[in-house]
Coordinates of C-alpha atoms in Angstrom, one line a residue:
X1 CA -15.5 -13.9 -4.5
X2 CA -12.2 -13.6 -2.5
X3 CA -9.0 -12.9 -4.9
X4 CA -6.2 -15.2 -3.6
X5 CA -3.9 -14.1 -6.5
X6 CA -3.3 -14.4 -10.4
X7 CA -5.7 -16.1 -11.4
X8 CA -6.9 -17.8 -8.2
X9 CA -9.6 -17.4 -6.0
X10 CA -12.5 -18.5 -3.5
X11 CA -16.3 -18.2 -5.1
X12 CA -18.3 -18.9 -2.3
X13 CA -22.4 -19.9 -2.7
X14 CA -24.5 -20.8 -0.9
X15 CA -24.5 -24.5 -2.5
X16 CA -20.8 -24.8 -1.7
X17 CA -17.1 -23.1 -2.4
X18 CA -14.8 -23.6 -5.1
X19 CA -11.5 -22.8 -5.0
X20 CA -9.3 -22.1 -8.4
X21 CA -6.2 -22.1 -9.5
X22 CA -4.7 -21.9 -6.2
X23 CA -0.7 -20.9 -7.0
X24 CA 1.0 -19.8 -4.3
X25 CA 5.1 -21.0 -4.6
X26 CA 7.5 -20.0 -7.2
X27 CA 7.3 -21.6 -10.8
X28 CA 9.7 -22.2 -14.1
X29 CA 12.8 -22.4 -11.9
X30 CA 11.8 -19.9 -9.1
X31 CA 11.4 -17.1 -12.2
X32 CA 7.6 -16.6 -11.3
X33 CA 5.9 -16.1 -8.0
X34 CA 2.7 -14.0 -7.8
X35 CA 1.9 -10.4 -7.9
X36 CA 1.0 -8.9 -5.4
X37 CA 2.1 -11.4 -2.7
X38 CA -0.3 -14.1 -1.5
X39 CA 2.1 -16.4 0.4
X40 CA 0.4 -14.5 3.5
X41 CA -2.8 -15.4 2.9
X42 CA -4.0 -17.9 5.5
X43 CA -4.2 -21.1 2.5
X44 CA -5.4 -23.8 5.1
X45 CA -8.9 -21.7 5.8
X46 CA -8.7 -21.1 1.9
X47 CA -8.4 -25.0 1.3
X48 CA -11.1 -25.5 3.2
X49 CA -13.6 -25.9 0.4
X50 CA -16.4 -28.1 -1.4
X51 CA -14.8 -27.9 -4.7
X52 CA -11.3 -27.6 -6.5
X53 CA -10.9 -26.4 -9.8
X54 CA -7.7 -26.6 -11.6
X55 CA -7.9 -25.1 -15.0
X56 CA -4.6 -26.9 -16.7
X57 CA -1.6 -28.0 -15.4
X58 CA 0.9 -24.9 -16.4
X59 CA 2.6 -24.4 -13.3
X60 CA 1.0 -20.7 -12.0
X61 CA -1.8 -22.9 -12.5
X62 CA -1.0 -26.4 -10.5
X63 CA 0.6 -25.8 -7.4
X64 CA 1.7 -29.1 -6.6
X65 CA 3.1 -28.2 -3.0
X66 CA 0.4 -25.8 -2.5
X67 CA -2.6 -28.3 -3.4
X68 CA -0.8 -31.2 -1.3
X69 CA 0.0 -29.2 1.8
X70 CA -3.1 -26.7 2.1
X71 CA -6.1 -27.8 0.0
X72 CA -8.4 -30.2 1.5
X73 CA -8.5 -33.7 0.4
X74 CA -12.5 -33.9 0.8
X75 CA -12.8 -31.4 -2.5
X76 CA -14.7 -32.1 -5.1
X77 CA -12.1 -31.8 -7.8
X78 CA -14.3 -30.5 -11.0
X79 CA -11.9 -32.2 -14.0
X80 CA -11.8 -30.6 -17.4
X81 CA -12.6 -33.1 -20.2
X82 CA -8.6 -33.6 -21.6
X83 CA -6.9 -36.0 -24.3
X84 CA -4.6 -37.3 -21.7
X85 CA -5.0 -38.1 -18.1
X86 CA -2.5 -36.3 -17.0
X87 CA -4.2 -34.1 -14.7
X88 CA -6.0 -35.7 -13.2
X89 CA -3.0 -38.6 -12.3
X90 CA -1.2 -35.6 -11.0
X91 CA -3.7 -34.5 -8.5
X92 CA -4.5 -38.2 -7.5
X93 CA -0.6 -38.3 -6.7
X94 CA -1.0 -35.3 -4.7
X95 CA -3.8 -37.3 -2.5
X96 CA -7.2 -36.1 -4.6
X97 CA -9.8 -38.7 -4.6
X98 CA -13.3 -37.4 -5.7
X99 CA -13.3 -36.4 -8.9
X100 CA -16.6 -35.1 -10.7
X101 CA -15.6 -35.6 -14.5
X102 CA -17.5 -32.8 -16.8
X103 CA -18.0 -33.0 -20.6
X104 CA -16.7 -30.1 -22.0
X105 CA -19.4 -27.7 -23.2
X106 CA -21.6 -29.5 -20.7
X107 CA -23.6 -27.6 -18.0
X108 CA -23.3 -30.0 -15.1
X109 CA -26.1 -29.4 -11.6
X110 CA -24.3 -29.9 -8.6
X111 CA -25.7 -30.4 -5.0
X112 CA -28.2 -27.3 -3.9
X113 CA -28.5 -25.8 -7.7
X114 CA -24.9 -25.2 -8.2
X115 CA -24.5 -25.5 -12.0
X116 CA -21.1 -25.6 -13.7
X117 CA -20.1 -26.1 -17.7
X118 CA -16.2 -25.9 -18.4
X119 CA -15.0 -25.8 -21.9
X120 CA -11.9 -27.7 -22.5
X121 CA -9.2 -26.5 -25.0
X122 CA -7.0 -29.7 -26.5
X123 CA -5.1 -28.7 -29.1
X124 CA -1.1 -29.2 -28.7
X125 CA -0.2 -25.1 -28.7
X126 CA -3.3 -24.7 -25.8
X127 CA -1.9 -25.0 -22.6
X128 CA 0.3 -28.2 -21.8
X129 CA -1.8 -29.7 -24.3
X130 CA -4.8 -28.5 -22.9
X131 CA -6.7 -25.0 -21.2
X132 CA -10.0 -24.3 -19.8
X133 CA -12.7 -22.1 -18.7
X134 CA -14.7 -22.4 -16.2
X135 CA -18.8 -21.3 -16.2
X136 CA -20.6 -21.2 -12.7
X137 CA -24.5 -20.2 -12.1
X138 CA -26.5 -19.8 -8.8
X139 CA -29.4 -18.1 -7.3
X140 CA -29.5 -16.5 -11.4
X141 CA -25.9 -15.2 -11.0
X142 CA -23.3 -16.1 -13.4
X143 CA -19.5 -15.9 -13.4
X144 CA -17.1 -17.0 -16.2
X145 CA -13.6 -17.7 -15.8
X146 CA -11.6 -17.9 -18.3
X147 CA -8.5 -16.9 -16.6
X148 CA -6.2 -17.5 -19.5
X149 CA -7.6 -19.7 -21.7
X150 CA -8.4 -18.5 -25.6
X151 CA -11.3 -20.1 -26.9
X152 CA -12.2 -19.3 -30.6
X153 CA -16.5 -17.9 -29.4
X154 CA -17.1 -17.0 -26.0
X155 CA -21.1 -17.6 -28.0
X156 CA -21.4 -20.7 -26.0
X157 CA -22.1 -19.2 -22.2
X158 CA -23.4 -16.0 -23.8
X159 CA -26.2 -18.3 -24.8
X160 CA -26.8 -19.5 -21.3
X161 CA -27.6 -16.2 -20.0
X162 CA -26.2 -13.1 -19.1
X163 CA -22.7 -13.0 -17.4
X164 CA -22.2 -10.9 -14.4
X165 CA -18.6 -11.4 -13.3
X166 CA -15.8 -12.1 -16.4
X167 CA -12.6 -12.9 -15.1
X168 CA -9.9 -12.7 -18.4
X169 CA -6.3 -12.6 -18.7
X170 CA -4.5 -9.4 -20.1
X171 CA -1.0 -9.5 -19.3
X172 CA 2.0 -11.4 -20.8
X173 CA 2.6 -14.9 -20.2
X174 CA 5.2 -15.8 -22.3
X175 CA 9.6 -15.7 -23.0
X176 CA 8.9 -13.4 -26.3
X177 CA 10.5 -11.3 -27.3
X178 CA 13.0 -11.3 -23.9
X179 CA 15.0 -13.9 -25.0
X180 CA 15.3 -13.4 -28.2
X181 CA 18.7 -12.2 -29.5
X182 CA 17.6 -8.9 -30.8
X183 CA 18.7 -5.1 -30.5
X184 CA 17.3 -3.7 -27.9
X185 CA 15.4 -1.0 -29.9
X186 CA 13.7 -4.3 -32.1
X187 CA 13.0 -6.2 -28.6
X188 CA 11.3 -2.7 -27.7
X189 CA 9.1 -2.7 -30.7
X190 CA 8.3 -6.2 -31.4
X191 CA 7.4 -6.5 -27.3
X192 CA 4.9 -2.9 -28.0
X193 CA 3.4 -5.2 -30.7
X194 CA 2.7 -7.9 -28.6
X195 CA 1.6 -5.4 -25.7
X196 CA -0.9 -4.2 -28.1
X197 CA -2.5 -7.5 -28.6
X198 CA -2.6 -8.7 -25.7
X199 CA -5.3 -5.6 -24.9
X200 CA -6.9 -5.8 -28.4
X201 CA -7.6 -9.3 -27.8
X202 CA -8.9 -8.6 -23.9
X203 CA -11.1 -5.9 -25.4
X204 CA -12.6 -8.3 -28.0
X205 CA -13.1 -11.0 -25.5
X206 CA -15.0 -8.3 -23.3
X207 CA -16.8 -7.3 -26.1
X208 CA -17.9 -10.3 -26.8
X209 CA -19.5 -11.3 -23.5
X210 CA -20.5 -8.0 -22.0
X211 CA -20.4 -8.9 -18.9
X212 CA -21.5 -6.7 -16.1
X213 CA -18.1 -6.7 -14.3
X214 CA -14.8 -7.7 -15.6
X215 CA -12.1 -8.8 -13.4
X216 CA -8.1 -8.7 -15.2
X217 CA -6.4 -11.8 -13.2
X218 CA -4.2 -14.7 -14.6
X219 CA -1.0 -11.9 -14.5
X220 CA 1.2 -10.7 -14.7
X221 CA 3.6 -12.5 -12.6
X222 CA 7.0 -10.9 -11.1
X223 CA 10.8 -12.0 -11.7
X224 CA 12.5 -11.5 -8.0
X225 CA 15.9 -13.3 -9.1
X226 CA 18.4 -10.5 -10.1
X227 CA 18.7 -12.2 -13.6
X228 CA 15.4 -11.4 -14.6
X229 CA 14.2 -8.3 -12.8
X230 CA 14.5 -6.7 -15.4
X231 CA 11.2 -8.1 -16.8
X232 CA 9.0 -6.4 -14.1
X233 CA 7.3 -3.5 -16.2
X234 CA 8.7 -1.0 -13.4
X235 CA 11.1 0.8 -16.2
X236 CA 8.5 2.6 -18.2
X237 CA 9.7 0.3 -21.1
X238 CA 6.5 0.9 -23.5
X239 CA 7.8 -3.2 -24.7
X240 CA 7.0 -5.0 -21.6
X241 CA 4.5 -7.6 -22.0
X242 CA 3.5 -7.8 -18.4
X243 CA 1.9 -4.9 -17.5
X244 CA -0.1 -5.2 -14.3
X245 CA -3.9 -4.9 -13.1
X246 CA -3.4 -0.8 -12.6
X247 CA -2.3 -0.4 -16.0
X248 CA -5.6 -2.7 -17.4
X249 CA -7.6 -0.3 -15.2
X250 CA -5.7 2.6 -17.1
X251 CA -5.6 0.9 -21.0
X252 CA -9.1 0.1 -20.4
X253 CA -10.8 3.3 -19.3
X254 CA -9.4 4.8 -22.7
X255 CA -11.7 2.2 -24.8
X256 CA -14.3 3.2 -22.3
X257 CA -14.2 0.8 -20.0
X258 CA -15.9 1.6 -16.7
X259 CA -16.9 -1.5 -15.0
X260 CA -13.6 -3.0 -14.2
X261 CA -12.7 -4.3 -11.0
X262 CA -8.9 -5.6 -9.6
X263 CA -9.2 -8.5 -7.0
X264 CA -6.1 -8.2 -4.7
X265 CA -5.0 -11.0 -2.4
X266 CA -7.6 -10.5 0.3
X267 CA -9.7 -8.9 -1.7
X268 CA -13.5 -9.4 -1.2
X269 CA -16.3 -9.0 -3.7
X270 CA -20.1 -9.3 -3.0
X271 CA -21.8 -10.3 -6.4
X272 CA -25.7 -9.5 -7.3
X273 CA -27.6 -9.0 -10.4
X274 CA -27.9 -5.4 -9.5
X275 CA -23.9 -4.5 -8.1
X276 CA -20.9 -5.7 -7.3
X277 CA -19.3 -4.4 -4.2
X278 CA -15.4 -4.8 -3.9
X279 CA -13.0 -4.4 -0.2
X280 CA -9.7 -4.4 -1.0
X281 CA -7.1 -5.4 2.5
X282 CA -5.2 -1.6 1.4
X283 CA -5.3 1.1 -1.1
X284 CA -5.9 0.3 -4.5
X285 CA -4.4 2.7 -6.1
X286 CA -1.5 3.7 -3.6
X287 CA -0.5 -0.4 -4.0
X288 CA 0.2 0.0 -7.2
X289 CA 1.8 3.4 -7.3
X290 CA 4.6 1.7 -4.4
X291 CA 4.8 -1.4 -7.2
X292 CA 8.3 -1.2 -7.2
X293 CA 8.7 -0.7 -3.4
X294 CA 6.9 -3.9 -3.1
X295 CA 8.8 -5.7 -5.8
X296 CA 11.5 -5.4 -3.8
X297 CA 10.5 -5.7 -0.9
X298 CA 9.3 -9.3 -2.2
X299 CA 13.0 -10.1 -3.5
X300 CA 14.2 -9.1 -0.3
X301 CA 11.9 -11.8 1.4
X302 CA 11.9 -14.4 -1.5
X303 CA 15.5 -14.7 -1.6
X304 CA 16.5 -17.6 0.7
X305 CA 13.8 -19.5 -1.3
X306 CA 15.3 -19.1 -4.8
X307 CA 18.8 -19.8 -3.5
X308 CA 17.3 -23.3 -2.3
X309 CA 15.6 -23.7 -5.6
X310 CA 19.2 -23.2 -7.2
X311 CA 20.9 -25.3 -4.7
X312 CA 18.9 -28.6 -6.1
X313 CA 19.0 -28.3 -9.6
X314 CA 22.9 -29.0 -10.2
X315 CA 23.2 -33.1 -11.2
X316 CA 26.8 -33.0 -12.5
X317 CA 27.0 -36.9 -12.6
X318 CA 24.4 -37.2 -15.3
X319 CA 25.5 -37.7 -18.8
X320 CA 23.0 -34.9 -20.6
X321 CA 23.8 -36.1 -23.9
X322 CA 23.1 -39.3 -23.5
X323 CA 19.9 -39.3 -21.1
X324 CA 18.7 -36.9 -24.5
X325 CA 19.8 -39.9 -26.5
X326 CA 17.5 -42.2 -24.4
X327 CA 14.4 -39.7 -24.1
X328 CA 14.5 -38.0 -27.3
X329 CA 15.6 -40.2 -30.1
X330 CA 12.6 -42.8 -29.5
X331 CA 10.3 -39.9 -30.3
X332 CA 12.3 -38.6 -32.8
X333 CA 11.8 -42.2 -34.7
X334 CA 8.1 -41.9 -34.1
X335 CA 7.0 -38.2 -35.1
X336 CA 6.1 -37.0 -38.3
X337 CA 4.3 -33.7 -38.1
X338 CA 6.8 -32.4 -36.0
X339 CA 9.9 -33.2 -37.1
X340 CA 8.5 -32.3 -40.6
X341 CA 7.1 -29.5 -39.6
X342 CA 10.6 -28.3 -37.2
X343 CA 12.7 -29.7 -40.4
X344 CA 15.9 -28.9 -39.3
X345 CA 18.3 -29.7 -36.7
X346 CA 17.7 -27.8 -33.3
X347 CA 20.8 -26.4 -31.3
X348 CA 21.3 -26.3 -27.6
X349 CA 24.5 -24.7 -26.0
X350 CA 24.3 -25.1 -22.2
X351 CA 26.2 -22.8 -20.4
X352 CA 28.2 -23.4 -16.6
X353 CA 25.9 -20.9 -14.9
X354 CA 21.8 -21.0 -14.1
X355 CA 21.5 -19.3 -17.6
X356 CA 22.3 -17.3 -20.5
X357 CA 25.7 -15.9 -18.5
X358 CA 28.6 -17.7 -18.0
X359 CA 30.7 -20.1 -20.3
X360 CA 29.2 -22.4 -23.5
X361 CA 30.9 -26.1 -22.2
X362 CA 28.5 -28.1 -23.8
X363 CA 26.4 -27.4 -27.0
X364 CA 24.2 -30.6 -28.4
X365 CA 21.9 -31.0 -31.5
X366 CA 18.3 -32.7 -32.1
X367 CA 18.9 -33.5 -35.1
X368 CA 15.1 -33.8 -36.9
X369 CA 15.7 -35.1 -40.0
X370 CA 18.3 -37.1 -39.3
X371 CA 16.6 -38.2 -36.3
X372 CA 19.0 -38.1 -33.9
X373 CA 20.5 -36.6 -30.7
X374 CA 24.3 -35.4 -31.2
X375 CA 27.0 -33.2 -30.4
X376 CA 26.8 -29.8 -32.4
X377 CA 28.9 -30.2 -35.3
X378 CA 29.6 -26.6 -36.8
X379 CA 26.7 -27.0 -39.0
X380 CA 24.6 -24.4 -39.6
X381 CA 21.1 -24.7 -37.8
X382 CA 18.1 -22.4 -38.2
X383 CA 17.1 -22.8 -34.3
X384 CA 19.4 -22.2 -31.4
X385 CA 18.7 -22.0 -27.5
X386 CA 21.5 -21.0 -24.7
X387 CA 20.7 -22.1 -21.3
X388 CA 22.6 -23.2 -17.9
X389 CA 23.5 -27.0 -18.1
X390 CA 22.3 -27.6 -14.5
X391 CA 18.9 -26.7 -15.6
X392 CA 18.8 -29.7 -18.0
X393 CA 20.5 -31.8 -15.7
X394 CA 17.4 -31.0 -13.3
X395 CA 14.8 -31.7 -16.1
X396 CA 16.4 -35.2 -16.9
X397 CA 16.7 -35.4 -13.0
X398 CA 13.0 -35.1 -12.8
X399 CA 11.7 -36.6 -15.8
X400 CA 10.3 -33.5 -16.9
X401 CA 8.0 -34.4 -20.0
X402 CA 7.1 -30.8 -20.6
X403 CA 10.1 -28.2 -21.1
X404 CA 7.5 -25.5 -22.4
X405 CA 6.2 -26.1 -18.5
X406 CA 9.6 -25.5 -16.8
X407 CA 12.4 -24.2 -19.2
X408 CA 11.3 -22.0 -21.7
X409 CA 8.2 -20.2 -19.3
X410 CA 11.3 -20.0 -17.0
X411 CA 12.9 -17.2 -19.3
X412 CA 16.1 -18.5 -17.9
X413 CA 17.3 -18.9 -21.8
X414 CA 18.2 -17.1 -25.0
X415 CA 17.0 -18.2 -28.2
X416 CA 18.1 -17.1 -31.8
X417 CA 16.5 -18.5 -35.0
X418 CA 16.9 -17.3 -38.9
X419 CA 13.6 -17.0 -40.6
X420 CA 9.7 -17.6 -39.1
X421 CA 8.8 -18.5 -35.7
X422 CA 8.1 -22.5 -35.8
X423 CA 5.6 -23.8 -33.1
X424 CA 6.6 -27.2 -34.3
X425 CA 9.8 -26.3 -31.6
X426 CA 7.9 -26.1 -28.9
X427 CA 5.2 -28.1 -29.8
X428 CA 7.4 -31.1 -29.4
X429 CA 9.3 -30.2 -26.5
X430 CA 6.2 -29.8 -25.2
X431 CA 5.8 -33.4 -25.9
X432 CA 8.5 -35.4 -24.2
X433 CA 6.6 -38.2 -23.2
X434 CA 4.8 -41.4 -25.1
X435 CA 1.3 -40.6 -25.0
X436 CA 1.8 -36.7 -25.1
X437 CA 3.5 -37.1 -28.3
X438 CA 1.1 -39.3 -29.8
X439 CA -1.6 -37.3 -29.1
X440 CA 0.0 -34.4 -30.8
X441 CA 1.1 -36.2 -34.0
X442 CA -2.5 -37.5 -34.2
X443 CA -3.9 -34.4 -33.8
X444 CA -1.7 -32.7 -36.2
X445 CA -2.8 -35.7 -38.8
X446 CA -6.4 -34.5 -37.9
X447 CA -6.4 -30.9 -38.4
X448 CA -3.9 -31.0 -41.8
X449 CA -7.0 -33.2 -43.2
X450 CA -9.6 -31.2 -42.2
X451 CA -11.1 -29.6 -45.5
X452 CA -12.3 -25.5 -44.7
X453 CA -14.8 -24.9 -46.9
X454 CA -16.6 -22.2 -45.7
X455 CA -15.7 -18.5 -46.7
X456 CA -15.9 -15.0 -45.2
X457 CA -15.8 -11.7 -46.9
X458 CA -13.1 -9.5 -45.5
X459 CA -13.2 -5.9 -47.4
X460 CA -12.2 -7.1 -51.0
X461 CA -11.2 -10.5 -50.2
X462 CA -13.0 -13.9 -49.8
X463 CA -10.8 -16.3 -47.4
X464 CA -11.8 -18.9 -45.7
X465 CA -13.6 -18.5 -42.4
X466 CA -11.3 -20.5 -39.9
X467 CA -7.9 -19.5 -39.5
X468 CA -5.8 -22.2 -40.1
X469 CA -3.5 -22.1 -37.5
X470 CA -6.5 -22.9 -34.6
X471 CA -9.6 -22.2 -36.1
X472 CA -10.6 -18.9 -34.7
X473 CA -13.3 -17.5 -36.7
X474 CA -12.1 -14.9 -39.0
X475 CA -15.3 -12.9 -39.9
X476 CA -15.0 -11.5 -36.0
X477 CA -11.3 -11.8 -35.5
X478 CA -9.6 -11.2 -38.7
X479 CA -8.5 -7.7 -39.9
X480 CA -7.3 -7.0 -43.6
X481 CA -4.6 -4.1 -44.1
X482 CA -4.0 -3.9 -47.4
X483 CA -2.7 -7.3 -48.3
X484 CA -2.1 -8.4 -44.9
X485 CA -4.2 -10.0 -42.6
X486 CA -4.4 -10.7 -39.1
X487 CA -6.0 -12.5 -36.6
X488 CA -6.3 -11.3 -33.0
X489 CA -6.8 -14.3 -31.4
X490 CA -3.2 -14.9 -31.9
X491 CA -1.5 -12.0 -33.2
X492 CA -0.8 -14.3 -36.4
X493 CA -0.6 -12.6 -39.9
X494 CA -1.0 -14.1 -43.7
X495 CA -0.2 -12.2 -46.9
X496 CA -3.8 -12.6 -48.9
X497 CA -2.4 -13.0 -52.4
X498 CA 0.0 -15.9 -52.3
X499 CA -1.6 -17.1 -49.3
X500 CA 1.5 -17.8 -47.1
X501 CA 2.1 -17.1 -43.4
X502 CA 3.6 -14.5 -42.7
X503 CA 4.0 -15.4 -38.4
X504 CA 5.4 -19.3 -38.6
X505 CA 6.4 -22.0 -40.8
X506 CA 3.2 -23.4 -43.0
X507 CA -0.6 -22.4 -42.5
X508 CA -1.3 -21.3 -45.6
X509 CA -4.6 -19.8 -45.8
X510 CA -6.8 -19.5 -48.9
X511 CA -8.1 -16.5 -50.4
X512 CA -9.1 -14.7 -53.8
X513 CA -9.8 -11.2 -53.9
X514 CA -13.3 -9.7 -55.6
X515 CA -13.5 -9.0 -58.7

């Protein structure tokens, strides 16, 4: 296995090579490019492989000019089993022709005893509607990668036999709590929060599989524009969500882990049933240590690139308000879970710089309830964003479906809201398109029907087993505090005795406690 960076890399078998997630070039509006550096990493021998997995189409993930300049067009490309065909459209685009379609939760033989299963996530909040994991076995050795997909029971490949490599996100991929409009000191305790769960849920997964070598890769990414360096955890800010592979080395040794092992671009491990044995292209532990040297060292070459990047995205002649009109009020007209669940109107004030700074000139409304794109009339919304104009100029420019997939990831925003986090928000935005949006409503209609009756005992309360914001099971990921519980899939909270959700809009969960 050859680390390529974040969450990609090279598994080579004897049966063939599969190459994942390769992301080399900057995402989100040149706000994320890889840590450590990979863009020196010879990608044409890379691309040179048998089989091409890309897990979902976030855009660390799909690397559209990577994947058309530097991965060979004779792949294999192994498709995850998804609602829409977006992915696999996107790749044909990019000049893909062999496809190998699984079933998710499938284990698939390939030529020479290669086996692969990969386990497709479809709900509207997993991915851009849609995550994966990928299981490979050969010669009796597995590896899982679940780079950072969530599922619910990693049950399903412990059943196939025992794992020996476990590759598992850690770090933050996410604008919260950055953007938000906070006080410093609450940004600082709400992002330790998150920080925490992040490793509770890595611990759990790990715990879960015991695998005999786990691998932290799918983060954290670095911010190079001057905007956002301040979101490289180089500040000893105990709030940053993206600590990096030295600190999972760290955090983990203190819950006793001992069998962890960081892939660097270039790095090289041998896998067995017995060992693993790892070559790293420098010195683990001194790379880290110099993390800010190379940081900006990286800005320093990765400049000219994001002043490019800048350079296209102005598109003064396009009338934003009414391109929204066209785009947005068609789905307004034909979404109900959403715009119930949203249930407001939804404020954006776009700025005359790339972001937060600079002058309001424009502020507009999507107006839910009323169903409607508008100018912001001085009424008082519940949900308000603050981002550069020319960045929604480029989005209409592009015909970007997906603004969870280039905005907000982009952290090139602020946001303010009064009351509970929503995903109805960014679950639409997230849906910009005709068949996105009706796979959404209709899965919404799906899983507000769906009856739970099955119960778990949680200290002195009975609630029901499946959380009801994704279904995680709650008798291994829920955790009762007094009248609180959580979840640690997803960080999400409920209050037991009235039932209500305490992390977003709706959800309510049931529960009684024992007499």
């Amino acid at each position: 296995m050859t680390g390529t960076g974040h969450a990609s890399m090279r598994i080579e078998t004897s049966a063939g090579s599969i190459l994942c997630d390769p992301w080399v070039n900057p995402a989100y509006f040149a706000s994320w490019f890889p840590f450590p550096d990979n863009s020196l990493l010879d990608w044409k021998e890379l691309g040179d492989v048998d089989y091409l997995y890309v897990s979902h189409l976030h855009r660390d993930h799909f690397d559209a000019k990577n994947l058309k300049e530097n991965i060979s067009k004779k792949a294999t490309v192994l498709l995850p089993e998804y609602p829409t065909s977006q992915l696999e459209d996107e790749l044909r685009e990019l000049g893909f022709t062999k496809f190998f379609k699984t079933k998710s939760n499938e284990v698939h033989e390939l030529d020479g005893g290669l086996k692969v299963m990969i386990q497709a996530l479809i709900s509207p909040t997993d991915g851009p509607i849609g995550d994966s994991s990928l299981w490979i076995e050969h010669e009796g050795i597995r590896v899982l990668n679940q780079n950072d997909a969530r599922p619910t029971d990693l049950g399903i490949f412990a059943e196939l036999g025992h794992v020996h490599a476990h590759m598992l996100q850690f770090s933050g991929a996410i604008w919260y709590p950055m953007v938000y409009e906070l006080p410093e000191s609450a940004k600082t305790a709400f992002g330790k929060q998150k920080r925490d769960r992040q490793f509770d849920r890595t611990w759990r997964y790990i715990d879960d599989l015991k695998a005999d070598h786990v691998f932290p890769i799918a983060g954290p990414p670095c911010f190079l524009d001057d905007e956002l360096w301040q979101f490289n955890d180089i500040f000893g800010d105990e709030g940053n969500i993206f600590p990096d592979q030295g600190v999972f080395l760290e955090e983990y040794a203190k819950v006793g882990g001992t069998n962890g092992i960081v892939l660097l671009p270039g790095s090289v491990t041998e896998l067995s049933e017995k060992e693993a044995t790892t070559t790293h292209p420098t010195d683990l532990a001194e790379f880290f240590k110099n993390k800010k040297q190379h940081l900006e060292e990286m800005r320093e070459r990765k400049a000219p690139i994001i002043a490019a990047e800048k350079a296209s995205w102005r598109h003064p002649e396009i009338d934003v308000l009414g391109e929204l009109k066209k785009r947005i009020e068609p789905l307004l007209e034909e979404s109900i879970y959403m715009a119930q669940g949203v249930g407001g109107p939804v404020r954006f004030d776009l700025t005359d710089s790339f972001g937060t700074s600079g002058e309001v000139i424009e502020s507009i409304v999507v107006d839910f309830p009323g169903k409607q794109v508008r100018p912001y009339a001085d009424e008082k919304v519940r949900y308000r964003f603050k981002t550069g104009r020319a960045l929604i100029e480029h989005l209409i420019h592009i015909d970007e479906g997906d603004w969870v997939n280039s905005l907000f990831l982009s952290c090139r925003f602020s946001a303010a809201r009064i009351g509970q986090y929503n995903e109805f928000v960014y679950a639409f935005f997230k849906c910009l398109s005709e068949e996105r949006l009706q796979y959404a409503e209709g899965w919404y209609d799906e899983h507000e029907k769906a009856v739970e009756s099955e119960d778990t005992q949680l200290g002195e309360w009975t609630v029901q087993r499946r959380c009801p914001h994704l279904k995680a099971d709650l008798s291994r990921f829920g955790i009762v505090d007094g009248n609180t519980l959580t979840c640690q899939l997803h960080g999400w909270k409920f209050d037991l005795p009235s039932g209500r959700c305490l992390t977003s809009v709706g959800h309510k969960i049931r529960a009684e406690k024992n007499a």
